[in-house]
CSV table of C-alpha atoms in Angstrom, one decimal:
chain,number,residue,atom,x,y,z
A,1,MET,CA,0.0,0.2,-0.4
A,2,ALA,CA,1.1,3.5,-1.2
A,3,ALA,CA,2.3,6.1,1.8
A,4,ARG,CA,-0.3,8.7,2.5
A,5,GLN,CA,0.8,12.0,1.7
A,6,LEU,CA,-1.1,15.3,2.6
A,7,ASN,CA,-2.6,17.5,0.5
A,8,GLU,CA,-0.4,21.2,0.1
A,9,GLU,CA,-1.6,23.6,2.9
A,10,TRP,CA,-2.4,26.4,0.3
A,11,THR,CA,-5.0,23.9,-1.8
A,12,ALA,CA,-6.6,22.8,1.8
A,13,GLU,CA,-7.0,26.4,2.4
A,14,ILE,CA,-8.8,27.4,-1.6
A,15,VAL,CA,-11.0,24.2,-1.0
A,16,GLY,CA,-12.0,25.3,2.9
A,17,ARG,CA,-12.6,28.8,1.2
A,18,MET,CA,-14.8,27.4,-1.5
A,19,HIS,CA,-16.8,25.3,1.1
A,20,ARG,CA,-17.6,28.7,2.8
A,21,TYR,CA,-18.4,30.6,0.1
A,22,ARG,CA,-20.4,27.6,-1.7
A,23,ILE,CA,-18.3,28.4,-4.8
A,24,SER,CA,-18.2,25.0,-7.2
A,25,ARG,CA,-15.2,24.0,-8.7
A,26,GLY,CA,-17.0,24.3,-11.7
A,27,GLU,CA,-17.5,28.4,-11.4
A,28,LEU,CA,-13.6,28.5,-10.0
A,29,ALA,CA,-12.3,26.3,-12.9
A,30,GLY,CA,-14.7,28.7,-15.5
A,31,LYS,CA,-13.4,32.3,-13.8
A,32,CYS,CA,-9.5,30.6,-14.0
A,33,HIS,CA,-10.4,29.5,-17.8
A,34,PHE,CA,-9.1,26.0,-16.5
A,35,SER,CA,-11.2,22.7,-17.2
A,36,LEU,CA,-12.6,20.8,-14.3
A,37,THR,CA,-10.3,18.4,-14.7
A,38,TYR,CA,-7.1,20.3,-14.3
A,39,LEU,CA,-8.3,22.2,-11.6
A,40,SER,CA,-9.0,19.1,-9.5
A,41,LEU,CA,-5.7,17.8,-10.1
A,42,VAL,CA,-4.3,20.5,-8.4
A,43,LEU,CA,-6.3,21.2,-5.5
A,44,ASN,CA,-6.4,17.6,-4.8
A,45,GLY,CA,-2.8,17.0,-5.2
A,46,ASN,CA,-2.1,15.3,-8.4
A,47,LYS,CA,-1.1,17.7,-10.6
A,48,GLU,CA,3.0,17.0,-11.2
A,49,PHE,CA,4.6,20.7,-12.0
A,50,LYS,CA,7.1,21.1,-14.3
A,51,SER,CA,8.8,24.0,-12.5
A,52,ASP,CA,8.2,25.2,-9.2
A,53,ALA,CA,7.3,28.4,-11.2
A,54,ALA,CA,4.6,26.8,-13.0
A,55,LYS,CA,2.9,26.2,-10.0
A,56,ASN,CA,3.5,29.4,-8.3
A,57,ARG,CA,1.7,31.0,-11.7
A,58,THR,CA,-1.4,28.2,-11.3
A,59,ARG,CA,-1.5,29.4,-7.5
A,60,LYS,CA,-1.4,33.1,-8.2
A,61,LYS,CA,-4.6,32.3,-10.8
A,62,ILE,CA,-6.2,30.7,-8.4
A,63,GLU,CA,-6.0,32.3,-5.6
A,64,ASP,CA,-6.9,35.8,-7.4
A,65,ASN,CA,-9.5,34.3,-9.0
A,66,LEU,CA,-11.3,32.9,-5.7
A,67,GLU,CA,-10.7,36.4,-3.9
A,68,ALA,CA,-12.7,38.1,-6.8
A,69,ILE,CA,-15.6,35.4,-6.5
A,70,GLU,CA,-15.5,36.0,-2.9
A,71,ASN,CA,-15.8,39.7,-3.5
A,72,ASP,CA,-18.4,39.1,-6.0
A,73,ILE,CA,-20.3,37.3,-3.1
A,74,LEU,CA,-19.5,40.0,-0.2
A,75,ARG,CA,-20.6,43.0,-2.8
A,76,GLU,CA,-24.3,41.0,-3.4
A,77,ILE,CA,-24.7,40.1,0.4
A,78,GLU,CA,-24.3,43.6,1.1
A,79,LYS,CA,-26.8,45.1,-1.6
A,80,ASP,CA,-29.2,42.1,-0.5
A,81,LYS,CA,-28.7,43.4,3.2
A,82,GLU,CA,-29.7,47.3,1.8
A,83,GLU,CA,-32.3,46.1,-0.3
A,84,ASP,CA,-34.0,44.7,3.0
A,85,TRP,CA,-32.9,47.4,5.3
A,86,ARG,CA,-34.8,49.9,2.9
A,87,GLU,CA,-37.9,47.8,3.1
A,88,TYR,CA,-38.1,46.8,6.2
A,89,PHE,CA,-37.6,51.2,7.1
A,90,ASN,CA,-40.5,52.0,4.5
A,91,LYS,CA,-42.2,49.7,6.1
A,92,THR,CA,-42.1,51.3,9.3
A,93,ARG,CA,-42.5,54.6,8.6
A,94,ASN,CA,-45.8,53.9,6.7
A,95,LEU,CA,-47.2,52.9,10.1
């Protein structure tokens, strides 16, 4: 039986953030212009990079695009909160 290996810390962090924000692998892959298969290979630790530079470029692209999706989600949440507040204010004002 092959020895177990841990995934790199950064891939575990990415997967955790995806889970927290309910971002699918397909959504992140699309934003990065990666195939779903490629992104899964990277996040599962099964992609063998030719160089550290190549791995670092891929990591940066994933991190930057994940952050962009997270920011979009946070803006959407804030917008919804503001709309809910306005609706509540308008209802209570007319009482």
